[in-house]
Structure formats: C-alpha cells, structure tokens
Coordinates of C-alpha atoms and ligand atoms in Angstrom, one line a residue:
M1 CA 20.4 24.4 111.8
A2 CA 21.3 25.2 108.3
P3 CA 20.0 28.7 107.3
H4 CA 16.9 28.7 105.3
P5 CA 17.8 29.2 101.7
T6 CA 16.6 32.6 100.4
H7 CA 14.5 32.9 97.4
P8 CA 16.1 35.1 94.6
E9 CA 12.9 37.2 94.6
D10 CA 13.4 37.9 98.4
K11 CA 16.8 39.4 97.6
E12 CA 15.2 41.9 95.1
E13 CA 12.9 43.4 97.6
P14 CA 15.5 45.4 99.7
M15 CA 17.2 46.3 96.4
K16 CA 14.0 47.9 95.0
A17 CA 13.5 49.8 98.2
L18 CA 17.0 51.2 98.1
D19 CA 16.5 52.3 94.5
L20 CA 13.3 53.9 95.4
L21 CA 15.0 55.8 98.2
D22 CA 17.7 56.9 95.8
E23 CA 15.1 58.1 93.3
L24 CA 13.3 59.9 96.0
T25 CA 16.5 61.7 97.2
K26 CA 17.3 62.7 93.6
A27 CA 13.8 64.0 93.0
R28 CA 14.0 66.0 96.3
A29 CA 17.3 67.6 95.2
E30 CA 15.9 68.4 91.8
L31 CA 12.8 69.9 93.4
S32 CA 14.8 72.1 95.6
Q33 CA 16.9 73.1 92.6
V34 CA 13.8 74.1 90.7
K35 CA 12.5 75.9 93.7
A36 CA 15.7 77.9 94.0
Q37 CA 15.5 78.6 90.2
L38 CA 11.9 79.8 90.6
E39 CA 13.0 81.9 93.6
V40 CA 15.7 83.5 91.4
L41 CA 13.2 84.0 88.5
R42 CA 10.7 85.6 90.9
D43 CA 12.8 88.7 91.0
Q44 CA 15.0 88.4 87.9
D45 CA 14.4 89.0 84.2
P46 CA 15.0 85.7 82.4
L47 CA 16.4 87.2 79.2
T48 CA 18.9 89.7 80.6
G49 CA 19.4 88.4 84.1
L50 CA 18.7 91.9 85.4
P51 CA 16.6 92.4 88.6
N52 CA 13.0 92.8 87.8
R53 CA 10.4 95.1 89.4
I54 CA 10.2 93.1 92.6
R55 CA 13.9 93.2 93.3
L56 CA 14.1 96.8 92.3
S57 CA 11.4 97.7 94.9
D58 CA 13.3 95.8 97.6
R59 CA 16.5 97.5 96.8
T60 CA 14.8 100.9 96.6
S61 CA 13.3 100.4 100.0
Q62 CA 16.6 99.5 101.5
A63 CA 18.4 102.4 99.8
I64 CA 15.8 104.8 101.1
L65 CA 16.3 103.6 104.7
R66 CA 20.1 103.9 104.4
A67 CA 19.9 107.3 102.7
R68 CA 17.6 108.6 105.5
R69 CA 20.2 107.6 108.1
Q70 CA 23.1 109.2 106.1
G71 CA 21.2 112.3 104.9
N72 CA 21.7 111.3 101.2
M73 CA 19.1 111.2 98.4
V74 CA 18.0 108.2 96.3
S75 CA 17.0 108.6 92.7
V76 CA 15.0 106.3 90.4
L77 CA 15.3 106.8 86.6
F78 CA 12.5 105.2 84.7
I79 CA 13.6 104.5 81.1
E80 CA 11.1 103.7 78.3
L81 CA 12.3 103.0 74.8
D82 CA 10.5 105.3 72.2
R83 CA 8.4 103.5 69.5
F84 CA 9.9 100.1 70.5
K85 CA 6.8 98.3 69.2
S86 CA 7.3 99.4 65.6
V87 CA 11.0 98.6 65.8
N88 CA 10.0 95.2 67.2
Q89 CA 7.7 94.5 64.3
T90 CA 10.6 94.7 61.8
L91 CA 12.8 92.2 63.7
E92 CA 12.8 88.4 64.1
F93 CA 12.1 87.1 67.6
T94 CA 15.8 86.3 68.3
E95 CA 16.8 89.7 66.9
T96 CA 14.6 91.5 69.4
D97 CA 16.3 89.5 72.2
E98 CA 19.7 90.4 70.8
L99 CA 18.8 94.1 70.7
C100 CA 17.7 94.0 74.3
L101 CA 20.9 92.4 75.3
Q102 CA 22.9 95.0 73.5
L103 CA 21.1 97.9 75.0
T104 CA 21.3 96.3 78.4
R105 CA 25.1 96.1 78.1
R106 CA 25.3 99.7 77.0
M107 CA 23.5 100.8 80.1
S108 CA 25.3 98.4 82.5
V109 CA 28.7 99.9 81.7
L110 CA 27.5 103.3 82.8
L111 CA 26.6 102.2 86.3
A112 CA 28.8 102.6 89.4
A113 CA 29.2 99.9 92.0
G114 CA 26.0 99.9 94.1
D115 CA 23.7 101.2 91.4
T116 CA 21.0 98.9 90.1
L117 CA 19.8 98.5 86.5
A118 CA 16.5 96.6 86.3
R119 CA 14.2 95.5 83.5
V120 CA 10.7 96.3 84.5
G121 CA 8.8 95.7 81.2
T122 CA 9.5 94.6 77.6
D123 CA 10.7 98.1 76.6
Q124 CA 11.1 99.5 80.1
F125 CA 14.1 99.7 82.4
A126 CA 14.9 101.5 85.6
V127 CA 18.1 102.6 87.3
L128 CA 18.4 103.0 91.0
L129 CA 21.0 105.5 92.2
P130 CA 21.2 104.8 96.0
D131 CA 23.6 107.4 97.4
I132 CA 23.2 110.8 95.8
Q133 CA 24.8 114.0 97.2
D134 CA 24.9 116.1 94.1
P135 CA 21.4 116.7 92.7
Q136 CA 22.8 116.9 89.2
E137 CA 24.0 113.3 89.3
P138 CA 20.8 111.7 88.2
L139 CA 20.6 114.2 85.3
R140 CA 24.1 113.3 84.2
M141 CA 23.3 109.6 84.4
A142 CA 20.1 110.1 82.4
Q143 CA 21.9 112.1 79.7
A144 CA 24.7 109.5 79.5
I145 CA 22.0 106.7 79.1
L146 CA 20.2 108.7 76.4
D147 CA 23.5 109.2 74.5
A148 CA 24.5 105.6 74.8
L149 CA 21.1 104.3 73.6
R150 CA 21.0 106.6 70.6
I151 CA 24.1 105.1 69.0
P152 CA 22.9 102.8 66.1
Y153 CA 22.7 99.0 66.8
R154 CA 23.8 96.2 64.5
V155 CA 21.3 93.4 64.8
G156 CA 21.9 90.6 62.2
Q157 CA 22.2 92.4 58.9
R158 CA 20.2 95.4 60.1
E159 CA 21.0 98.7 61.6
V160 CA 18.5 99.7 64.3
R161 CA 18.1 103.1 65.8
L162 CA 16.5 103.8 69.1
T163 CA 15.8 106.6 71.5
A164 CA 14.4 106.7 74.9
S165 CA 12.4 108.8 77.3
I166 CA 13.6 109.1 80.9
G167 CA 11.8 110.3 84.0
I168 CA 13.6 111.0 87.3
S169 CA 12.3 111.0 90.8
T170 CA 14.3 111.7 93.9
S171 CA 13.7 110.9 97.6
P172 CA 13.0 112.5 99.9
Q173 CA 11.5 115.4 97.8
D174 CA 9.3 113.2 95.6
G175 CA 8.4 110.5 98.0
D176 CA 9.8 108.5 100.9
D177 CA 8.9 105.0 99.9
A178 CA 9.7 102.8 96.9
P179 CA 6.2 102.6 95.3
T180 CA 5.8 106.4 95.3
L181 CA 9.3 107.0 93.9
Q182 CA 8.7 104.5 91.1
K183 CA 5.3 105.9 90.3
E184 CA 6.6 109.5 90.2
A185 CA 9.5 108.5 87.9
E186 CA 7.0 106.7 85.6
H187 CA 4.8 109.8 85.4
A188 CA 7.8 111.9 84.6
T189 CA 8.6 109.5 81.8
D190 CA 5.1 109.9 80.4
R191 CA 5.7 113.6 80.2
A192 CA 9.0 113.1 78.5
K193 CA 7.3 110.8 75.9
A194 CA 4.4 113.3 75.5
S195 CA 6.9 116.0 74.6
G196 CA 8.2 113.9 71.7
G197 CA 10.5 111.4 73.3
N198 CA 14.3 111.3 73.3
S199 CA 14.2 113.5 76.4
I200 CA 14.5 113.7 80.2
Q201 CA 11.9 115.0 82.7
C202 CA 12.2 115.3 86.5
T203 CA 9.1 115.1 88.6
T204 CA 7.5 118.5 89.2
L205 CA 8.1 118.2 92.9
T206 CA 11.8 117.9 92.6
L207 CA 12.6 121.3 91.3
S208 CA 10.8 124.3 90.0
E209 CA 10.7 124.5 86.2
A210 CA 13.3 127.3 86.0
S211 CA 15.8 125.7 88.3
F212 CA 15.4 122.3 86.7
E213 CA 16.0 123.9 83.3
R214 CA 19.0 125.6 84.7
Q215 CA 20.4 122.5 86.3
Q216 CA 19.8 120.5 83.2
M217 CA 21.4 123.1 81.0
E218 CA 24.4 123.3 83.3
S219 CA 25.0 119.6 83.2
F220 CA 24.9 119.6 79.4
L221 CA 26.8 122.8 78.8
G222 CA 30.2 121.3 80.0
Q223 CA 30.1 118.8 77.2
A224 CA 28.6 120.9 74.5
I225 CA 31.8 121.6 72.6
L226 CA 33.2 118.1 72.9
K227 CA 29.9 116.8 71.5
N228 CA 30.0 119.2 68.6
E229 CA 26.8 120.9 69.6
M230 CA 28.1 124.4 69.3
Q231 CA 28.3 126.3 66.1
V232 CA 29.4 129.7 65.1
F233 CA 27.0 131.8 62.9
Y234 CA 28.0 135.1 61.3
Q235 CA 26.0 138.2 60.8
P236 CA 27.1 140.6 58.0
Q237 CA 28.0 144.3 58.8
T238 CA 27.6 146.6 55.8
I239 CA 28.3 150.1 54.9
A240 CA 25.6 152.4 53.4
D241 CA 25.8 151.0 49.8
G242 CA 25.1 147.5 51.2
S243 CA 28.6 146.1 50.7
I244 CA 29.9 143.9 53.5
F245 CA 32.9 145.2 55.5
G246 CA 32.7 142.9 58.5
M247 CA 30.9 140.0 60.2
E248 CA 30.1 139.3 63.8
A249 CA 30.6 135.8 65.1
L250 CA 27.6 134.7 67.2
L251 CA 27.6 131.4 69.1
R252 CA 24.7 128.9 68.7
W253 CA 24.0 125.8 70.8
E254 CA 21.9 123.1 69.3
H255 CA 21.2 120.4 72.0
P256 CA 19.4 117.1 71.2
V257 CA 17.2 117.4 74.2
L258 CA 17.0 121.1 75.0
G259 CA 16.7 122.2 71.4
T260 CA 18.2 125.5 70.3
V261 CA 19.4 127.4 73.3
P262 CA 20.0 131.2 72.8
P263 CA 23.3 132.7 73.9
S264 CA 21.3 135.0 76.3
K265 CA 20.5 131.8 78.3
F266 CA 23.8 129.9 78.1
V267 CA 26.4 132.6 78.1
P268 CA 25.6 133.8 81.6
L269 CA 25.6 130.2 82.9
A270 CA 28.9 129.5 81.2
E271 CA 30.3 132.7 82.9
E272 CA 29.2 131.4 86.3
N273 CA 30.7 128.0 85.8
Q274 CA 33.9 129.1 84.1
F275 CA 33.0 127.1 81.0
I276 CA 33.2 130.5 79.3
H277 CA 37.0 130.2 79.0
A278 CA 36.9 127.0 76.9
M279 CA 33.9 128.2 75.0
G280 CA 35.4 131.6 74.3
E281 CA 38.7 130.0 73.1
W282 CA 36.8 127.6 70.8
T283 CA 34.6 130.4 69.4
L284 CA 37.7 132.6 68.6
A285 CA 39.6 129.7 67.0
T286 CA 36.6 128.6 64.9
A287 CA 35.8 132.2 63.8
C288 CA 39.4 133.0 63.0
R289 CA 39.7 129.8 60.8
Q290 CA 36.6 130.9 59.0
A291 CA 37.9 134.5 58.6
A292 CA 41.1 133.2 57.1
I293 CA 39.1 131.5 54.4
W294 CA 37.3 134.7 53.6
Q295 CA 40.5 136.7 53.7
A296 CA 42.0 134.4 51.1
M297 CA 39.2 135.1 48.7
S298 CA 38.8 138.8 49.4
P299 CA 41.0 141.6 48.0
R300 CA 40.1 143.8 51.0
P301 CA 41.0 143.1 54.6
V302 CA 38.0 141.3 56.3
K303 CA 36.9 142.4 59.8
L304 CA 35.8 139.7 62.2
A305 CA 34.0 140.8 65.3
V306 CA 34.0 138.3 68.2
N307 CA 32.1 138.8 71.5
V308 CA 34.2 138.6 74.6
S309 CA 32.9 138.1 78.1
P310 CA 34.2 140.2 81.0
I311 CA 35.3 136.9 82.7
Q312 CA 37.6 136.1 79.8
L313 CA 39.3 139.4 80.3
T314 CA 40.3 138.4 83.8
Q315 CA 42.8 135.8 82.5
P316 CA 46.1 137.1 81.2
R317 CA 46.5 133.8 79.3
W318 CA 43.7 135.0 77.0
V319 CA 46.3 137.4 75.4
D320 CA 48.6 134.5 74.5
F321 CA 45.7 132.5 73.2
V322 CA 44.6 135.4 70.9
A323 CA 48.2 135.9 69.6
R324 CA 48.7 132.2 69.0
T325 CA 45.4 131.8 67.2
L326 CA 45.9 134.7 64.9
R327 CA 49.4 133.4 64.1
E328 CA 48.2 129.9 63.4
C329 CA 45.4 131.2 61.2
R330 CA 47.8 133.6 59.4
L331 CA 45.3 136.4 60.1
S332 CA 46.4 140.0 60.7
P333 CA 45.6 141.1 64.2
S334 CA 44.0 144.2 62.8
C335 CA 41.3 142.0 61.2
L336 CA 40.0 141.0 64.6
E337 CA 37.7 143.2 66.6
L338 CA 36.9 142.0 70.1
E339 CA 33.4 143.2 71.3
I340 CA 33.1 144.1 74.9
T341 CA 30.3 145.7 76.9
E342 CA 30.6 148.8 79.0
S343 CA 30.0 146.7 82.1
T344 CA 33.1 144.7 81.3
L345 CA 35.2 147.7 82.0
L346 CA 33.8 148.0 85.4
K347 CA 34.4 144.4 86.4
N348 CA 38.0 143.8 87.5
A349 CA 38.8 147.1 85.9
K350 CA 42.5 146.9 86.5
T351 CA 43.2 143.5 85.1
S352 CA 40.8 144.0 82.2
Q353 CA 42.5 147.2 81.3
T354 CA 46.0 145.7 81.4
I355 CA 44.7 142.8 79.2
L356 CA 43.1 145.3 76.8
H357 CA 46.3 147.2 76.4
D358 CA 48.3 144.0 75.9
L359 CA 45.9 142.9 73.2
R360 CA 46.0 146.4 71.6
A361 CA 49.8 146.1 71.5
L362 CA 49.3 143.0 69.4
G363 CA 47.3 145.1 66.9
V364 CA 43.8 143.8 67.9
H365 CA 40.9 146.2 67.7
F366 CA 38.0 146.8 70.2
G367 CA 34.4 147.6 69.9
I368 CA 31.9 148.6 72.6
D369 CA 28.8 146.5 72.3
D370 CA 25.3 147.6 73.2
F371 CA 26.7 151.1 73.7
G372 CA 24.5 153.4 75.8
T373 CA 23.0 150.7 78.0
G374 CA 25.7 150.2 80.6
Y375 CA 28.2 152.3 82.4
S376 CA 27.2 156.0 82.4
S377 CA 30.6 157.6 82.8
L378 CA 32.2 158.1 79.4
S379 CA 35.7 158.8 80.7
Y380 CA 36.9 155.3 79.8
L381 CA 36.4 156.2 76.1
H382 CA 39.5 158.4 76.4
Q383 CA 41.6 156.0 78.4
L384 CA 41.0 152.8 76.4
P385 CA 41.9 151.8 72.8
I386 CA 38.3 151.7 71.4
D387 CA 37.8 151.6 67.6
T388 CA 34.1 151.0 67.2
L389 CA 30.9 152.0 69.1
K390 CA 27.9 149.8 68.5
I391 CA 24.6 151.5 69.1
D392 CA 22.4 149.2 71.0
Q393 CA 19.4 147.8 69.1
T394 CA 16.9 149.2 71.6
F395 CA 17.8 152.7 70.5
V396 CA 17.6 151.8 66.8
R397 CA 14.2 150.1 67.5
G398 CA 13.0 153.2 69.4
M399 CA 13.8 155.7 66.6
F400 CA 10.3 155.4 65.1
P401 CA 8.0 154.4 67.9
S402 CA 4.8 152.8 66.8
Q403 CA 2.8 153.8 69.9
P404 CA 1.7 157.4 70.3
G405 CA 3.2 159.2 73.2
V406 CA 6.4 157.2 73.3
I407 CA 9.5 159.5 73.0
S408 CA 11.7 158.7 70.0
S409 CA 15.3 157.7 70.6
I410 CA 16.5 159.5 67.5
S411 CA 18.3 162.2 69.6
I412 CA 20.2 159.5 71.6
V413 CA 21.2 157.8 68.3
Q414 CA 22.3 161.2 66.9
T415 CA 24.4 161.9 70.0
I416 CA 26.1 158.6 69.9
I417 CA 27.0 159.0 66.2
H418 CA 28.4 162.5 66.9
L419 CA 30.4 161.3 69.9
G420 CA 31.9 158.4 68.0
R421 CA 32.8 160.4 65.0
D422 CA 34.3 163.2 67.1
M423 CA 36.5 160.6 68.8
G424 CA 37.6 159.1 65.5
M425 CA 35.6 155.9 66.0
R426 CA 33.4 153.9 63.6
V427 CA 29.8 153.8 64.7
V428 CA 27.8 150.7 63.8
A429 CA 24.1 150.5 64.4
E430 CA 22.8 147.1 65.6
G431 CA 19.3 145.6 65.1
V432 CA 18.5 147.5 61.9
E433 CA 15.3 146.0 60.6
T434 CA 13.7 148.5 58.3
L435 CA 14.7 150.8 55.4
Q436 CA 13.3 153.7 57.4
Q437 CA 15.7 153.1 60.2
K438 CA 18.6 152.6 57.8
N439 CA 17.9 155.7 55.8
A440 CA 17.7 157.8 58.9
L441 CA 21.0 156.4 60.2
V442 CA 22.7 157.1 56.9
D443 CA 21.5 160.7 57.0
M444 CA 22.9 161.0 60.5
G445 CA 26.3 159.9 59.3
C446 CA 26.3 156.4 60.8
Y447 CA 29.2 154.3 59.3
G448 CA 28.0 150.7 59.6
F449 CA 24.8 148.7 59.7
Q450 CA 24.0 145.3 61.2
G451 CA 20.5 143.8 61.5
Y452 CA 18.0 141.6 59.8
L453 CA 17.6 144.1 57.0
M454 CA 21.2 143.4 55.9
G455 CA 21.1 139.7 56.8
R456 CA 20.4 137.4 59.7
P457 CA 23.1 135.4 61.4
M458 CA 24.0 132.6 59.0
E459 CA 26.5 129.7 58.5
G460 CA 30.0 130.6 57.4
A461 CA 29.5 129.0 54.0
E462 CA 26.4 131.0 53.3
L463 CA 28.1 134.3 54.1
G464 CA 31.1 133.1 52.0
L465 CA 28.7 132.9 49.0
R466 CA 27.5 136.5 49.6
L467 CA 31.1 137.7 49.9
E468 CA 32.0 135.9 46.7
S469 CA 29.1 137.5 44.7
Q470 CA 30.0 140.9 46.1
I471 CA 33.7 140.4 45.0
N472 CA 32.5 139.2 41.6
S473 CA 30.2 142.2 41.0
A474 CA 32.9 144.6 42.1
F475 CA 35.3 142.9 39.7
N476 CA 32.8 143.0 36.9
A477 CA 32.2 146.7 37.5
L478 CA 35.9 147.3 36.9
L479 CA 35.9 145.4 33.6
P480 CA 35.6 147.6 30.4
S481 CA 32.0 147.4 29.0
P482 CA 31.7 144.9 26.2
P483 CA 31.2 146.2 22.7
L484 CA 27.5 146.8 22.0
D485 CA 27.1 143.8 19.6
Q486 CA 28.5 141.4 22.3
A487 CA 26.4 142.9 25.0
N488 CA 23.2 141.9 23.3
Ligands
C2E501 P1 25.2 141.1 70.6 O1 26.7 140.9 70.6 O2 24.7 142.5 70.8 O3 24.7 140.4 69.3 C1 23.6 140.9 68.5 C2 22.4 140.1 68.8 O4 21.3 140.7 68.2 C3 22.4 138.7 68.2 O5 21.7 137.9 69.1 C4 21.8 138.9 66.9 O6 21.2 137.7 66.4 C5 20.7 139.8 67.3 N1 20.2 140.6 66.1 C6 20.9 141.0 65.0 N2 20.2 141.7 64.2 C7 19.0 141.8 64.7 C8 17.8 142.5 64.3 O7 17.7 143.1 63.3 N3 16.7 142.4 65.2 C9 16.8 141.7 66.3 N4 15.7 141.6 67.1 N5 17.9 141.1 66.7 C10 19.0 141.1 65.9 P2 22.2 136.6 69.6 O8 23.0 135.9 68.6 O9 21.0 135.9 70.2 O10 23.2 137.0 70.7 C11 22.8 137.6 71.9 C12 24.0 138.1 72.7 O11 24.7 136.9 73.2 C13 25.0 138.8 71.9 O12 24.6 140.2 71.7 C14 26.2 138.7 72.7 O13 26.2 139.6 73.8 C15 26.1 137.3 73.3 N6 26.9 136.4 72.5 C16 26.7 135.8 71.3 N7 27.7 135.0 70.9 C17 28.6 135.2 71.9 C18 30.0 134.6 72.1 O14 30.5 133.9 71.3 N8 30.6 135.0 73.3 C19 30.0 135.8 74.2 N9 30.7 136.1 75.3 N10 28.8 136.3 74.1 C20 28.1 136.0 72.9
MG502 MG1 28.1 141.7 69.9
MG503 MG1 24.9 144.2 70.8

C-alpha cells in the first residue's frame, strides 16, 4: 500500500517542536550565564572589579584560620577618602568613576601577592594583609597608601586632590574573627578622621599609645630624608654686644601625619636604628653648604656648630666624610665646631677619642654641649682637644629662681666660666631668655650667648638676612660721617 501522503502542515509540527527545544536550551544557557554573573556580582564591585565586603569577609576568615595555624598575624586596613562627597560634587558622573579607577590602580600596585584590596563603600576601601610577621608591616603599607593617594589626579581637564584616613586592626590582638577585625579597623578610621584626616590610627588594643607612636615614628624615620621632610634650622650665637659670631645647626622633622617631631624624640630613635649615620651626614652636608653661602658674604670667618651623636663617633668613615664635605663646600675646617656631649666621651671611649684626634688633625673644632649635666670627672678636658664649653640651659634658667627656697645656680655658672677661661676655652651660655640672665653672664665674663633672647632657631635664609644687616651696619660705621648738610 502506497504511503499516506503527508500534509505540509504535518511536516511543520516536528520542526516547531525542535525550534522550541533549541530556544529552550539557549534560554537555559543564558540563564545560567546570568546566574554566574550575578554570583560574581554578589561579591565583586561592578565598577572596579575589586572584591566587595562579602568576599573580603570570606578571605579574612580564611586568612585568620591559616594565620592561627602558622602563628602569624592578619591585618585589616580600612581606608576612607577624606571629604570625598565635596570632591564628588565638583565632578561629572563619569569623572567620579574615572577617579575611582585611578585611585584603585594606585593602591593595587602597592599590594604583594596574596594581599586583597576591596571596595567596601563608595569612598571606602579595605586592604587585607594575610601573613604578617613584622608588626610594622601594616603601618608601612598604610603610609605607602596615604602617600600614593595624595599625589594629585588628572580627571578630564581637572586636577583633583585627595587624602585618606586609615584605621588598622590586627588579629589576634584586636579580634579573632573577620567581623570584629573589620569593625575595629573602621573604628580606628573614625578616630583618624576625627583627628583631621590624612592620618593613620591603630586600634587601641593593638599597642599602647607610646609604643604605637614609637613604631609609627620608626617606620617613617627611615624615609624622612628621601622624602624631604627634614630641615636644618640655625640659631644665632652672639657676643656681648649682640653681634653674631656663630650659628648652631638644629635638625627639624616635619612629617605630614605626625606633624612637627622634636629632635629630643627622633634623635634617640635614629641612634637605635642606625639611621643616625645617614641623618648626621645629611645634616652636616646641608649645614656646610649653608655656611659656605654665609662665608662668601661675611668678611669674618663664620662659625658653624653641628651636633654629633656618640654613635656617629664610632665610625671611622665619619672623619673622611667630614673632610670631603668641607673640601666640597670650600669651607675652612676651623669654621666647623662639632658639638658633643660629655656622655659621648664615655661611650666607646677609645674609638671616639681616636676619631676626635683625627678630626682635630684636620683642623675641626669641638664644643662640649650641655656642660655640667653628664660625666662628673673633668680629666677628659685635659686630654681632648676641646675649644668651647656650652653651659647647659638648666643652669642658666636656674640663675634667678622664681620660687622662694630654690638655690640659685649662679655659683655653678660662675665656676664653669672660670674653668673654661682658665683652660683657654670659649664659654657659651645656652638657653638665655632674659636680659637679667644675659647681663649677669656678661658680668661673669661669659664669652658667647645663645637663646631665645638673641634669636630662636630659624631658616638659613632668615639668618642670612640678619647677618647681612649686621655686615652692612658694621660697614656703615666704618664710613666717614657725611657732611652735616647731607646728613639732614
Ligand atoms: P642642644 O644641642 O643643646 O640644642 C639647644 C636646644 O635648646 C635646641 O632645642 C634649641 O631650640 C633649644 N633652645 C635654644 N635657645 C633656647 C631658649 O632660650 N630656651 C629654651 N627653652 N630652649 C632653647 P632643639 O632644637 O629641640 O634640640 C634639642 C636637642 O636635640 C639639641 O640640644 C641636640 O642635642 C639635639 N639635636 C638637634 N639637632 C641635632 C642634630 O642634627 N644631630 C644630633 N645628633 N642631635 C641634634
Ligand atoms: Mg647643641
Ligand atoms: Mg645644649
């Protein structure tokens, strides 16, 4: 029997079914693609592609588990841009995105393999450091991030400036789970913001305030010179009539986060970390270059006093450095007076003394700083090439005690002046703040005066102006008086 002819419409039925099946498969594939994309977006920031808060939490939990096994620490740095909202208002929508991408790139390049950078809010980021052994590592990273973010951005035609506040928490001290660690870091950031922004704070639990400050300072100190944060100031030293015969170089450290750090805080730290060698060389070279400028304008030899740490005098290469610097600055060695303290002579006495004698052979002078507060035996005064004794400022301050019953230090001051003069040394009083002190010192035969009364430590250019006016008035005094009719 012949097959029953099929109707054309009968043919279309299986075709339609096949198409439908095809459509269905495609739709299924698209759906799973969308699902996968949604899955990715669940823990990823859509603009930057960085992990978001969810993925950061997962990774932090894993890092804490691993660190616990290995005895390491985990740190979370919470970074919030300062005043981002007002920056945002000045930008177009696309420009804000561009800015975010730029600052993301700047932070990303600072990370090591295994670290995580996450975007946890519009103007908030976080860094997870998973394997910390050195407690200063998070501080160094935070500082590097602050520095990188601070460099101006070019967005379209505009230049944009930004700073950030960073809070650091570290496990196990500050918490042993991801939510606690993140919360502690956020609280620390709030404190950094409250203190004016552009700064770093650790959680209070991590370190005591003093040791945190110390660690923070230590981590910044190593780069202070490279980053141009150090400056040398100069304080004038005068004779009785007020004319300047010398200047003492005093180091200053202006840090963007720590503010102005006094030498009494950073010099001892630099001594412990051996930064003192680079710092001392930089100070000497800077001060000698400045003194050479003054020397060129002054008819009299200038005297530059530079403080030297006992640690520096343990290194024989210091002698070569001093000689080379003086040569390069074309400064006579007799212009330079190195100030050392009495305790210096006790530390590594033998090496220090050899170095002192070698420097003396070059023609360099020496002053004993803070005289009377250190070593009690005076025998070294005979053995060493000392030119100047500087009376410590506590004795000068104590000459006229304001409180009744406090014994005056006048007799100590008088004794030091006699001692110095008998041994052929110059005696310079430090910390002279009042005319009463100065007049009494003049009456006792003190040679030189240094203190706020004569001038505070100042920038080289400012002291240059003072020297210039001193030279001009000395020159004018030498000129014959003009005839009376011209003088009027
Ligand atoms: P120092 O060498 O005895 O310097 C004198 C200190 O007294 C300076 O403090 C100066 O600013 C301060 N001073 C000066 N006149 C007066 C005054 O009339 N009243 C009061 N109350 N203070 C006055 P500064 O600059 O803070 O330096 C402190 C110490 O730090 C210096 O004492 C010196 O021992 C050390 N230092 C400073 N620069 C350097 C440096 O480049 N290298 C080393 N190794 N030590 C330095
Ligand atoms: Mg001094
Ligand atoms: Mg002193």
